[in-house]
Coordinates of C-alpha atoms in Angstrom, one line a residue:
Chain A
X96 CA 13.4 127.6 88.6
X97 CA 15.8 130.0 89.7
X98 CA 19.6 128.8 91.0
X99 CA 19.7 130.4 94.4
X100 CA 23.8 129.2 95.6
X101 CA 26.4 131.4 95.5
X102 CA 29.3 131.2 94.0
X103 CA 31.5 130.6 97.2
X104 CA 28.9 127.6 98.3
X105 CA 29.7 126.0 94.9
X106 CA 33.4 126.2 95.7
X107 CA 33.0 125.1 99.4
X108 CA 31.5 121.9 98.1
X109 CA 34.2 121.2 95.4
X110 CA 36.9 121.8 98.0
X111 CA 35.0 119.1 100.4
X112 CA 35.5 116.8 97.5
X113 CA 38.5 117.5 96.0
X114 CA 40.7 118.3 99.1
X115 CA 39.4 116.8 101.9
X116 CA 37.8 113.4 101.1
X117 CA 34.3 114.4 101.5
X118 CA 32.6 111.1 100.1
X119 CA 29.9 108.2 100.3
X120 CA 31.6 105.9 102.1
X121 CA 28.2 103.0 100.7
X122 CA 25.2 102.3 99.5
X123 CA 24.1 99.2 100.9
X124 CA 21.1 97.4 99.0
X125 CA 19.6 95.1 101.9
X126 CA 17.7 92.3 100.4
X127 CA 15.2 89.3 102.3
X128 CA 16.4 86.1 101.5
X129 CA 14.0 84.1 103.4
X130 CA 11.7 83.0 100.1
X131 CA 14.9 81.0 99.6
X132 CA 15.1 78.5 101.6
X133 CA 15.1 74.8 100.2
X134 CA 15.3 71.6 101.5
X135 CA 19.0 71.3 101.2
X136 CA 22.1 73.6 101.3
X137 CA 23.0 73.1 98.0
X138 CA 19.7 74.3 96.4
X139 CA 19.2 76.9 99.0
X140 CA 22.6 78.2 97.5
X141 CA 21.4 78.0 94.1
X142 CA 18.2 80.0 95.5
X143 CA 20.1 82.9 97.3
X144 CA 22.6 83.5 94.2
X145 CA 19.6 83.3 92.0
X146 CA 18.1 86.1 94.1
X147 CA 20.9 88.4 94.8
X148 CA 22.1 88.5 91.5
X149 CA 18.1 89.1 90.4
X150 CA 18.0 92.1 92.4
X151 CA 20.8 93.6 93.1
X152 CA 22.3 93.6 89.4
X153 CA 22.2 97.0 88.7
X154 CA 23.4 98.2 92.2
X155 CA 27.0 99.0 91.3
X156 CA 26.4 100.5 87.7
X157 CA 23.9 103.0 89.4
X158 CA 26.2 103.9 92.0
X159 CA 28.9 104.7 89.2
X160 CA 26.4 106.8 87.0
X161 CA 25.4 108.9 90.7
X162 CA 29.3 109.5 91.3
X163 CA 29.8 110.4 87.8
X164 CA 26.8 112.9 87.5
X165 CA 26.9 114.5 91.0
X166 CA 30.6 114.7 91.1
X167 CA 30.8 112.9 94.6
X168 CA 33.0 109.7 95.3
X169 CA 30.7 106.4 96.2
X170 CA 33.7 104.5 97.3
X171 CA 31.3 101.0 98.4
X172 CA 28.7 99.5 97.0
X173 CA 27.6 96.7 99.0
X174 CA 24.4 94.0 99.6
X175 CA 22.9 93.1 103.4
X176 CA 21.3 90.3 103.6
X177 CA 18.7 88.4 105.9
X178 CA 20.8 86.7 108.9
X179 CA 21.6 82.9 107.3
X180 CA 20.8 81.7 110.6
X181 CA 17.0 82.5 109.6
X182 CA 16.6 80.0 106.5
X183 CA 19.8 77.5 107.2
X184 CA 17.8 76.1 110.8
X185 CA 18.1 72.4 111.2
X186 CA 20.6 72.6 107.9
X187 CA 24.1 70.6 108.7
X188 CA 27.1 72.9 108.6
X189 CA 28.4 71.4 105.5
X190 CA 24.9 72.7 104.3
X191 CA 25.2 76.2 105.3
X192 CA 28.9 76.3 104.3
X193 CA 27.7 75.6 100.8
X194 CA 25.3 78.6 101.0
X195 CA 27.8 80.9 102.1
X196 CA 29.8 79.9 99.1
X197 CA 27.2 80.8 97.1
X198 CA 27.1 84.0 98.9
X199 CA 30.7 84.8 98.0
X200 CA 29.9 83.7 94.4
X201 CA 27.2 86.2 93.7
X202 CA 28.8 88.8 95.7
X203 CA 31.8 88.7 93.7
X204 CA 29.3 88.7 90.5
X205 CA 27.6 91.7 91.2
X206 CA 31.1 93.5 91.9
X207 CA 30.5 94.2 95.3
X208 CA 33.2 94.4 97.4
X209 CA 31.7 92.7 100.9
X210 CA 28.3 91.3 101.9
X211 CA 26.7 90.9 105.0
X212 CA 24.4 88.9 106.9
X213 CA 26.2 85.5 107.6
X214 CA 24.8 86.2 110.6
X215 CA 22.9 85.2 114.0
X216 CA 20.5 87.1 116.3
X217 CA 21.3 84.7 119.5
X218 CA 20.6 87.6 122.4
X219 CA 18.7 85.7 124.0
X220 CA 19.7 82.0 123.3
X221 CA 19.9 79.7 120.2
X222 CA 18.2 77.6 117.8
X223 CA 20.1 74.9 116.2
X224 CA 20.6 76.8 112.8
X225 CA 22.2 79.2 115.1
X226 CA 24.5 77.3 116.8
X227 CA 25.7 75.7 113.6
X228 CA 26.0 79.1 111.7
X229 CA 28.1 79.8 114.6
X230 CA 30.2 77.0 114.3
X231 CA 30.7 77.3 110.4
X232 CA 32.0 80.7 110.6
X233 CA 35.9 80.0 110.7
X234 CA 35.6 78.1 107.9
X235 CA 33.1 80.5 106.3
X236 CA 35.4 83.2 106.5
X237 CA 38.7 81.5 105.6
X238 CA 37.3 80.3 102.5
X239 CA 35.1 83.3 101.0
X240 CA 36.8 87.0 100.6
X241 CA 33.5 89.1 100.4
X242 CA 31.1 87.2 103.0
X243 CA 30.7 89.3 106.0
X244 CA 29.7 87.3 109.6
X245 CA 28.1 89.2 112.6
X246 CA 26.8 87.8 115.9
X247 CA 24.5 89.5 118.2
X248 CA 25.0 88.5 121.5
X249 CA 23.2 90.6 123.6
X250 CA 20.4 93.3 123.8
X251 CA 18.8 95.9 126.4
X252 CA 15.8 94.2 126.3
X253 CA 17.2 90.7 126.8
X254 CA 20.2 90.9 128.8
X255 CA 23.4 89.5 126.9
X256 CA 23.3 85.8 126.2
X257 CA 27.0 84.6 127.8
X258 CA 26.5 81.2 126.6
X259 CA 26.9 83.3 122.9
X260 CA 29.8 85.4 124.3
X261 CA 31.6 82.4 125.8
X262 CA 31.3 80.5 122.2
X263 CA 32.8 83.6 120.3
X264 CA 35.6 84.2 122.0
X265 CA 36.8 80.5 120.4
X266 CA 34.9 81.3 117.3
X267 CA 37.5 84.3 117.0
X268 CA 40.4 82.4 117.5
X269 CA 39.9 79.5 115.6
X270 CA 38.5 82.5 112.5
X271 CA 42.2 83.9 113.3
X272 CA 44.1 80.8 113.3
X273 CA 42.6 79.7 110.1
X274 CA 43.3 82.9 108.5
X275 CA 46.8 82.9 110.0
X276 CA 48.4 83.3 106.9
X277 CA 47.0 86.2 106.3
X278 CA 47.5 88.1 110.1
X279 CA 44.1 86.9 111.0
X280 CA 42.4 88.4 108.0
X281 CA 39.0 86.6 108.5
X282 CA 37.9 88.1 112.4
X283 CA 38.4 91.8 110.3
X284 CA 35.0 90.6 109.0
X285 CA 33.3 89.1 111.8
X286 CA 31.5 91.3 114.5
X287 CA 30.2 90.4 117.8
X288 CA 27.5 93.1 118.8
X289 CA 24.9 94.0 121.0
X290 CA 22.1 95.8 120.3
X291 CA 22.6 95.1 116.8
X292 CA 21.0 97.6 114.1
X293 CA 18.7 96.1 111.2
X294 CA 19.4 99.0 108.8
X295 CA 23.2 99.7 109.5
X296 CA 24.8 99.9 106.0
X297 CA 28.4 99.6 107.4
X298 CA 30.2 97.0 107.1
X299 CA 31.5 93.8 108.8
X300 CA 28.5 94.6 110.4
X301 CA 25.5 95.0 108.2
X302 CA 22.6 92.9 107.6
X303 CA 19.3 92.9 106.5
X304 CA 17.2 92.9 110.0
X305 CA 13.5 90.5 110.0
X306 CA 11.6 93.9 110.5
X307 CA 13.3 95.3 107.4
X308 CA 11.4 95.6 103.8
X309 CA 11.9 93.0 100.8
X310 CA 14.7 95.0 99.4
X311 CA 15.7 98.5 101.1
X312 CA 18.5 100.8 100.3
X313 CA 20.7 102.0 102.9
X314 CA 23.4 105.0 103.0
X315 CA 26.6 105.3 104.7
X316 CA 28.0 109.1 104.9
X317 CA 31.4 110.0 105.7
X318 CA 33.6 113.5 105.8
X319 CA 36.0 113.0 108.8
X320 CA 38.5 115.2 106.7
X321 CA 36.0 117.8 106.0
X322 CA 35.0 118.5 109.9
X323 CA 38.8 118.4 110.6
X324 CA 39.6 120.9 108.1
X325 CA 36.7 123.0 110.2
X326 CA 37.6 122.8 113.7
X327 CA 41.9 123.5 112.3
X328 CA 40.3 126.9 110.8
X329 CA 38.6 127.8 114.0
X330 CA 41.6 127.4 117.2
X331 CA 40.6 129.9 118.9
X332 CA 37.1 129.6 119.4
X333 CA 35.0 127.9 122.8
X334 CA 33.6 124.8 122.8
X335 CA 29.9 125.8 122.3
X336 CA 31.0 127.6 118.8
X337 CA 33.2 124.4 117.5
X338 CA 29.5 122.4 118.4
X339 CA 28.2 125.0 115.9
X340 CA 30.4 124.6 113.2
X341 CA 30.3 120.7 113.9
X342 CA 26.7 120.9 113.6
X343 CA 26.7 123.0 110.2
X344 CA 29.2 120.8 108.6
X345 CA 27.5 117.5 109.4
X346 CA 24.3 118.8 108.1
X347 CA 26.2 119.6 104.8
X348 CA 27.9 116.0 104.7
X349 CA 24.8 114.4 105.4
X350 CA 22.5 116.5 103.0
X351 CA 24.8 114.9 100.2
X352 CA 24.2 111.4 101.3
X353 CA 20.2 112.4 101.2
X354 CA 20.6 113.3 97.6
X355 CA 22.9 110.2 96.6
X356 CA 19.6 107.9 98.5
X357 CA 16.8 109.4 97.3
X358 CA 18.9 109.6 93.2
X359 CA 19.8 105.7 94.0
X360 CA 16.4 104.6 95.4
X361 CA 14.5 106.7 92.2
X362 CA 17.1 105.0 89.8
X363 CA 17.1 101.2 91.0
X364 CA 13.5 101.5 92.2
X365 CA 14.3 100.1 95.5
X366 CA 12.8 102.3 98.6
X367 CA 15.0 104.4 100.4
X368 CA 16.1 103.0 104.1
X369 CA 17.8 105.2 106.3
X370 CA 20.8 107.3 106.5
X371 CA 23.8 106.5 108.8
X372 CA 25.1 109.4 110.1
X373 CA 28.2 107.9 111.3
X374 CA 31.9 109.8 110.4
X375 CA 34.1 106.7 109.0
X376 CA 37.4 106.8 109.0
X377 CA 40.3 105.5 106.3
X378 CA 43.7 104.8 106.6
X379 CA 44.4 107.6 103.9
X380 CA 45.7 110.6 105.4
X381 CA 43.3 113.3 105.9
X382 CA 40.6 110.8 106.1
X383 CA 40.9 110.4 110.2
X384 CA 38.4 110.8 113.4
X385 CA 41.4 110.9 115.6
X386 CA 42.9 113.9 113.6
X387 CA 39.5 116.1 114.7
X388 CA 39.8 115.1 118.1
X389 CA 43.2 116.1 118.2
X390 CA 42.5 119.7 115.9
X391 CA 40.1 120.0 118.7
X392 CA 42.8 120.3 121.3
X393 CA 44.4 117.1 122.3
X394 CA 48.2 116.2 122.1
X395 CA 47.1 112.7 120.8
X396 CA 43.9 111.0 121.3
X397 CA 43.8 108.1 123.9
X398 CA 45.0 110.7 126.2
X399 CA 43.0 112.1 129.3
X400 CA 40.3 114.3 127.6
X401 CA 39.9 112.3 124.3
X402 CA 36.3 110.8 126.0
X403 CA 34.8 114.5 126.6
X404 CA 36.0 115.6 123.0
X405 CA 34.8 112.2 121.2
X406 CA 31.5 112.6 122.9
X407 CA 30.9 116.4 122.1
X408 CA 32.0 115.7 118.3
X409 CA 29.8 112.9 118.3
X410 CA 27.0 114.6 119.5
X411 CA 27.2 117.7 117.2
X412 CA 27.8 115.5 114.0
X413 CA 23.6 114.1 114.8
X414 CA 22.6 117.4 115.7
X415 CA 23.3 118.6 112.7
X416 CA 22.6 115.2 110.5
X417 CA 19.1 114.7 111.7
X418 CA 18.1 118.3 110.5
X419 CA 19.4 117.0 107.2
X420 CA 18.0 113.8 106.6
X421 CA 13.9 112.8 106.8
X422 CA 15.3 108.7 107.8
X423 CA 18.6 108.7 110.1
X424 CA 19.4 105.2 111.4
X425 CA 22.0 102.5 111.7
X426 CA 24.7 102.9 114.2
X427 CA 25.1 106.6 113.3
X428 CA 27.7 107.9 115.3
X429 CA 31.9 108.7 115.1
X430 CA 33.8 105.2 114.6
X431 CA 37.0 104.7 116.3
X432 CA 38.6 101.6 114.4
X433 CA 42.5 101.4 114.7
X434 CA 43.7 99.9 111.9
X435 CA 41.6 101.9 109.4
X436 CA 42.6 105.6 111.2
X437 CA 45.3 107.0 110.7
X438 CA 45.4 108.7 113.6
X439 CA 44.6 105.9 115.7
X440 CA 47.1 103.9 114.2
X441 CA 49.6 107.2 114.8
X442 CA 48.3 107.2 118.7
X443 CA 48.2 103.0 119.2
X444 CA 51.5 102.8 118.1
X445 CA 53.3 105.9 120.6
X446 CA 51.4 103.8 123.3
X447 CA 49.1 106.3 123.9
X448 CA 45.8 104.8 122.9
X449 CA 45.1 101.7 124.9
X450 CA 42.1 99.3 124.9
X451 CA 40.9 100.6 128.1
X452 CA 40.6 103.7 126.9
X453 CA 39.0 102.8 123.8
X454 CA 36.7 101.1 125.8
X455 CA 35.6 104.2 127.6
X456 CA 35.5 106.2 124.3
X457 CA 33.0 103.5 122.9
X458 CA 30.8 104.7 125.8
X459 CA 30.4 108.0 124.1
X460 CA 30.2 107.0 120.4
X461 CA 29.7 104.3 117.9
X462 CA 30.5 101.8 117.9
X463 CA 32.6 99.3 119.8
X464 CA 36.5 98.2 120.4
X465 CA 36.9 98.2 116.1
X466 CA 39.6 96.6 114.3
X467 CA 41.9 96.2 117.1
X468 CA 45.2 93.6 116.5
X469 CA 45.9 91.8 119.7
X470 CA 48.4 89.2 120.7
X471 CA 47.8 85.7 118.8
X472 CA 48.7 83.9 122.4
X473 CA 45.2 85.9 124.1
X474 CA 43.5 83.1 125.3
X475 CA 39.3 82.9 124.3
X476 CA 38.4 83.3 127.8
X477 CA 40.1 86.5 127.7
X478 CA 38.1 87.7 124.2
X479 CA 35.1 86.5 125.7
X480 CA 35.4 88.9 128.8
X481 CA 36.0 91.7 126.6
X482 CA 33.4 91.2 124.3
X483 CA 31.1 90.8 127.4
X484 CA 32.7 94.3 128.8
X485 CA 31.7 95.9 125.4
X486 CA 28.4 94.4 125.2
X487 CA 27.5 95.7 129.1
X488 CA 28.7 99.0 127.7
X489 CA 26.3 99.2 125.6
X490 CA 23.1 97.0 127.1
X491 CA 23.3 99.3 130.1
X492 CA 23.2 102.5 128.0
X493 CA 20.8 101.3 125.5
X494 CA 23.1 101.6 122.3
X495 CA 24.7 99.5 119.7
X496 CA 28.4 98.5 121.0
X497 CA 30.6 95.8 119.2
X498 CA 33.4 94.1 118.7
X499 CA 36.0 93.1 115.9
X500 CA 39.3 92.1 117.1
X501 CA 41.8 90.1 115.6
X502 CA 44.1 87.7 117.6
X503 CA 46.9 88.2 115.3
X504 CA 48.5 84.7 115.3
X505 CA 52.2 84.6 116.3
X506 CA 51.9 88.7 116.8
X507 CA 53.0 90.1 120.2
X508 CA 53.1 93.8 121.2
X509 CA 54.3 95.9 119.3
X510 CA 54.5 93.5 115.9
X511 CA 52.3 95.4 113.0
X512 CA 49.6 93.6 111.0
X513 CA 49.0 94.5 107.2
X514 CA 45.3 93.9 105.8
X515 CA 45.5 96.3 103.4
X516 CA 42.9 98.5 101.4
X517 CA 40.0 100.3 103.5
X518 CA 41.0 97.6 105.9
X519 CA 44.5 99.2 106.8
X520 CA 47.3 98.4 109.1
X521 CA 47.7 98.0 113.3
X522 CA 50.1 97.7 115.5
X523 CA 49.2 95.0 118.1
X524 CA 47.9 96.0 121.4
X525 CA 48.9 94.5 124.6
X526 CA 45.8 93.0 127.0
X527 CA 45.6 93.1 130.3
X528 CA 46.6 89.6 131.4
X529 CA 44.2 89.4 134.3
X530 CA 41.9 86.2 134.1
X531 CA 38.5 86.1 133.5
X532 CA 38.6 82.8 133.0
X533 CA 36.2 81.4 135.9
X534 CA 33.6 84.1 134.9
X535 CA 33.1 83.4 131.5
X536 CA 32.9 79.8 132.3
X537 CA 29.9 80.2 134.6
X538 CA 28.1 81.2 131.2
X539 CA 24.4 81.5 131.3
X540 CA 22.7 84.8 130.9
X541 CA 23.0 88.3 132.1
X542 CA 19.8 89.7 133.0
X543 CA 18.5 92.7 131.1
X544 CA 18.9 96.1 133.2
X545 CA 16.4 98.1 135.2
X546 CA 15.5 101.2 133.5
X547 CA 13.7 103.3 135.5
X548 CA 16.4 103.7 138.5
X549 CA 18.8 106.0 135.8
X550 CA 21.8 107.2 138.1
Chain B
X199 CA 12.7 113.0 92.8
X200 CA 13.0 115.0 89.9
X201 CA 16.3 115.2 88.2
X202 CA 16.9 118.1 86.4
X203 CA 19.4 118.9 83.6
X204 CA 21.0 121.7 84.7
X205 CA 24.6 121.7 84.8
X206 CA 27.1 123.4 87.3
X207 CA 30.5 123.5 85.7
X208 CA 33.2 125.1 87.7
X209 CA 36.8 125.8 86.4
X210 CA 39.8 126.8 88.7
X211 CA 43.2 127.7 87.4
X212 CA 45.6 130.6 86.4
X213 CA 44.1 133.8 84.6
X214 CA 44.8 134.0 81.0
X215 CA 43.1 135.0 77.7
X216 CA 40.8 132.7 75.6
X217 CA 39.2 130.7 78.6
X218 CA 35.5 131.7 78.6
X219 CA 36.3 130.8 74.2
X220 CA 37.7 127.8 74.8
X221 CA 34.8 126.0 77.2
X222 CA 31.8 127.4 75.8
X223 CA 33.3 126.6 72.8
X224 CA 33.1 122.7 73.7
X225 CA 29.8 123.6 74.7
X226 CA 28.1 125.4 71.7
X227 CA 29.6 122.3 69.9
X228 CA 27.9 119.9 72.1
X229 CA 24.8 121.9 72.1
X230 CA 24.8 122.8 75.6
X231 CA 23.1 125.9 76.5
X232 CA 25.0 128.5 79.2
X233 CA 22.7 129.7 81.2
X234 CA 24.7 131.9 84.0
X235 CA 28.7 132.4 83.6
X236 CA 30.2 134.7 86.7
X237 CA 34.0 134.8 87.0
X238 CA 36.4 136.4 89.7
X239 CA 39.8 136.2 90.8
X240 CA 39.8 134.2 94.1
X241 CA 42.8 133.8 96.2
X242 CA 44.6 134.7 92.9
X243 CA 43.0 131.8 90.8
X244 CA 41.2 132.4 88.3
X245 CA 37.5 131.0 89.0
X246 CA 34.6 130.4 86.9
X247 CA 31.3 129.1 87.8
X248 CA 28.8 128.2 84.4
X249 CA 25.2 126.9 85.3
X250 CA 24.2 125.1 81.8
X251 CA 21.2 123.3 80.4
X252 CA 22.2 120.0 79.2
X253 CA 18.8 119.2 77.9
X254 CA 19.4 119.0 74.7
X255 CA 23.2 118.0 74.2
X256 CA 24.4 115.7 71.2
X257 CA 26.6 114.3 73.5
X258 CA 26.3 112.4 76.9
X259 CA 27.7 113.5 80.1
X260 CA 31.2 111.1 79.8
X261 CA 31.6 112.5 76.5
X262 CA 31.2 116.2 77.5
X263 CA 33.3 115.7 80.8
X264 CA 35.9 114.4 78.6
X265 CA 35.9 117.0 76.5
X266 CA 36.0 119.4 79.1
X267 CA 38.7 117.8 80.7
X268 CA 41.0 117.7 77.4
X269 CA 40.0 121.1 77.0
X270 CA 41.3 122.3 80.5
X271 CA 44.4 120.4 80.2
X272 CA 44.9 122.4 77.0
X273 CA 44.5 125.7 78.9
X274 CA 46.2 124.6 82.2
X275 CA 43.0 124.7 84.2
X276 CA 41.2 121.9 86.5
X277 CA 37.3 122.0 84.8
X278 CA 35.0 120.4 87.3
X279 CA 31.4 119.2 86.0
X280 CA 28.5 118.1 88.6
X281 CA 24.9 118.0 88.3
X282 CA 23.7 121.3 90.1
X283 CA 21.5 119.3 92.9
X284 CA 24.5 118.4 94.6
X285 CA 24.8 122.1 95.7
X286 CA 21.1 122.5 96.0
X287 CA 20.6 119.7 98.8
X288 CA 24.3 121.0 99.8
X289 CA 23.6 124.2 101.0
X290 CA 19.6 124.9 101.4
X291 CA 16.9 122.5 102.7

C-alpha cells in the first residue's frame, strides 16, 4: 500500500499537536448498570463496582497505548453510566448514597478521573427513586470527588417539568453550601439539562442513556487552538472563506477522533458510539473558544456581534465534522464555559461578558450557561428561573441546553473562585436581582411547544 | 480496523552533519526497516520525514521512542514518532 501524504500534511498535523493543543479531550466507555440492581443499597453497591471495574478495566491502559502510538494527547478517560435513578427506585437515600460511594470507589479504581450518570430523567415528572436521587445529591457530591450528577428537567417532546426546576434550584444551593469549603466545588459537577443527550461523552454531563447498548464507546474531540491558529492566518478574508477554512479544519480535528474510536473500540472490543463534535475549551492558554471568536473580529466576546460569530463558527465546525465521522452525536457543538476559557474568563472579568449574553450565545451553540460562579447570597428561586430560561431556550429550539452554575458561598461580584485543573478559575458574575420568585412557585409543568407554526 | 506497522518518524531541528547516521542508526539496530526518507530545509529547520516498517523490530515502540528521543537530544533535534494512520485518516477520507 502506497503512503499517499505529503510531506507538508505530516508537518501540519505535528504542528496541530505540538503547538496548538490539538487533542482528545475523552474517551467515554458508557456502561448499563441495570443487571445490578439488588434488594438493598449496599449490595447494589457491591454489584455496580463489581461491574464497572469488570468492564471497564482496561479503558485507561488502552487510551495510554492509542496516545503513545498515534502521537495524539487523550487527556480523559472516563465511564458513563445508566442514570442511578433507574435501579435505586423505591431505595431510601441512605441506600442510594451507599451506591454512589461505591461509584466513587470504582471510579477512582479504574483511574478515571470523573464518572457520570448519578443521574435522573424527570422531564416529565418523578418516580420516587427519582425524587430521592434528587435529594441525595448534595451529599453525593460533597462526599465523592469523581461521581458526576445530571438532572434532566425538561424536553421538546414533554414540555419542562417545573416541579424538577423548582427542586434544583435548592438542590444547587444546598450542593454549594456543603461544598462551601471548597468555593462550591460540588455544583461544577452537577448539570441541569433539557433535552438531555444519551451518548454525550462530556462531562458533568454524560450518562449512559436507556436506548444506549450494554457497553458503548463514546469520543469527545477538541482543537479550539487549532481553528484559532486558522482564522489569525487568514484577517483578511470574508466570512464565507473563514466558513471554508472552519469547515476544513474541523474535518481534520474530527477525522483524528474517528481513528482514536474505531483503534479504542478494535482494542477494548467495545462497539464504537458516536463522535461529539463539540470544540472544548481549557483554561490553558491557546486552548480557548473565545480566542476564535475574537481572531474572527471581535474586540472581546460578550460584545454586540459575539452571537452571529458563535453561531457561524459553530455551524462550520459540523459541516465540516459530519463529512468526517460515519456516527456524530452528543451535544456536538462550540462550548462556552467561563471558568474553563481563558478567554471567557479574560472577557467575564473586564465586565464584558454577562449572563444575558451568554444566554443568547447558548441559543446558537452548545450547550448551556457552563461553569458560571455567581453570588453565594442568589436565592434558589432565582437559580430556578434561570435554569427554566435555559431550558425554554432550548425546548423551543429543539436542542440540548444546560446548566452548571455554582453559587459561590460568601462570593460577591467580582470575588474569584479557584477549582483548579481542567475545571479552572471564574470571576463571579452579578444576577439580575429581579424576582422570579412567585413564578417558580406556581410549579407544575410547561407544556411542550407547537411545532408546526415555526416563526 | 486494520492496524498497520508502518511508522512515520519526523525530525525538526538545525542542519548539521551526521543526522540521517545517527537515526537510522537507532534503527538498523532495532531492526526497523526505512522505507521512504525525504529531507528539506523548511523555514530554515532542518526537516526530515522517514516512513519505516516496524514489523519486525527487537524492540517495542516505548523502547524505540526512547531511543529516538536520547538520540535527538544528542544531536539537538526534536524526533517525533507516530503511527502513520494518524496522517492517513488526517488528511484523506
Amino acid at each position: 500500500m502506497q503512503f499517499a501524504v505529503s510531506k507538508e500534511e505530516i508537518l501540519e498535523t505535528i504542528n496541530m499537536v505540538q503547538g496548538q493543543n490539538l487533542d482528545i479531550r475523552t474517551i467515554t466507555m458508557g456502561i448499563n448498570l441495570l443487571d445490578c440492581r439488588q434488594d438493598d443499597g449496599e449490595a447494589t453497591g457491591r454489584r455496580v463496582y463489581d461491574k464497572i471495574t469488570r468492564v471497564a478495566k482496561d479503558l485507561v491502559r488502552v487510551g495510554e497505548d492509542i496516545q503513545r502510538d498515534y502521537g495524539i494527547p487523550i487527556i480523559n478517560k472516563r465511564i458513563s453510566v445508566t442514570p442511578v435513578s433507574m435501579l435505586v427506585n423505591g431505595f431510601t437515600e441512605d441506600d442510594i448514597f451507599k451506591v454512589a460511594l461505591e461509584l466513587d470507589r470504582a471510579a477512582a479504581e479504574m483511574g478515571v478521573n470523573f464518572l457520570g450518570g448519578f443521574s435522573a430523567l424527570v422531564h416529565k415528572g418523578y418516580n420516587s427513586g427519582d425524587r430521592s436521587l434528587i435529594q441525595c445529591i448534595p451529599r453525593v457530591l460533597a462526599a465523592t470527588e469523581r461521581v458526576c450528577s445530571s438532572v434532566n428537567v425538561g424536553t421538546t417532546k414533554s414540555g419542562i417539568n417545573m416541579d424538577a426546576v423548582y427542586d434544583m434550584g435548592r438542590v444547587i444551593k444546598q450542593t454549594a453550601e456543603a461544598t462551601a469549603d471548597r468555593d462550591g466545588l460540588g455544583c461544577a459537577k452537577l448539570v441541569v439539562f433539557c433535552n438531555a443527550a444519551e451518548d454525550n461523552p462530556f462531562m458533568a454531563g454524560a450518562f449512559h442513556g436507556p436506548g444506549e447498548p450494554e457497553t458503548v464507546l463514546n469520543i469527545g474531540i477538541s482543537g479550539p487552538g487549532v481553528v484559532a491558529t486558522v482564522v489569525r492566518a487568514n484577517p483578511g478574508c470574508d466570512l464565507g472563506e473563514l466558513a471554508r477554512l472552519i469547515k476544513n479544519t474541523a474535518f481534520k480535528i474530527t477525522r483524528t477522533g474517528e481513528l482514536v474510536g474505531r483503534v479504542a473500540s478494535k482494542r477494548l472490543g467495545v462497539p464504537f458510539g458516536i463522535l461529539d463534535l463539540s470544540l472544548a475549551p481549557t483554561p490553558e492558554v491557546g486552548d480557548s473558544v473565545a480566542d476564535i471568536l475574537e481572531a474572527m473580529g471581535l474586540e472581546r466576546v460578550g460584545g454586540p456581534g459575539s452571537t452571529a460569530a458563535l453561531a457561524m463558527l459553530n455551524d462550520a465546525v459540523k459541516k465540516g465534522g459530519a463529512m468526517a465521522s460515519s456516527y456524530v452525536g452528543g451535544l456536538s457543538g462550540a462550548f462556552i464555559p467561563v471558568s474553563e476559557d481563558a478567554g471567557m474568563i479574560r472577557a467575564a472579568a473586564e465586565g464584558v461578558l454577562n449572563i444575558e449574553k451568554l444566554e443568547a450565545m447558548t441559543s446558537v451553540c452548545s450547550v448551556g450557561l457552563d461553569m458560571i460562579a455567581i453570588p453565594g447570597e442568589t436565592n434558589a428561586c432565582t437559580i430556578s428561573a434561570i435554569i427554566a430560561d435555559e431550558a425554554a431556550i432550548g425546548m423551543i429550539n429543539r436542542k440540548t441546553t444546560a446548566v452548571r452554575i455554582i453559587p459561590a458561598p460568601g462570593k460577591h461580584p467580582g470575588d474569584w473562585v479557584e477549582f483548579g485543573g481542567l475545571l479552572g478559575r471564574a470571576p463571579v458574575m452579578p444576577v439580575n436581582a429581579s424576582s422570579a420568585a412567585h413564578f417558580i412557585a406556581r410549579k407544575g409543568r410547561i407544556p411542550a411547544p407547537i411545532h408546526s407554526l415555526n416563526n | 480496523m486494520e492496524e498497520g506497522n508502518r511508522l512515520i518518524i519526523t525530525v525538526l531541528g538545525h542542519d548539521r552533519v551526521g543526522i540521517i547516521y545517527g537515526i537510522s542508526g537507532v534503527l538498523a539496530n532495532t531492526n526497523v526497516n526505512i522505507l521512504d526518507i525525504s529531507q528539506t530545509i523548511l523555514q530554515g529547520f532542518f526537516t526530515m520525514v522517514m516512513v519505516a516498517d516496524f514489523a519486525d523490530a527487537t524492540v517495542g515502540l516505548d523502547e524505540l521512542k526512547l531511543l529516538l528521543d536520547q538520540k535527538g537530544q544528542e544531536l539537538g533535534l526534536r524526533v517525533t514518532v507516530q503511527h502513520e494512520d494518524i496522517f492517513r485518516y488526517m488528511h484523506r477520507i
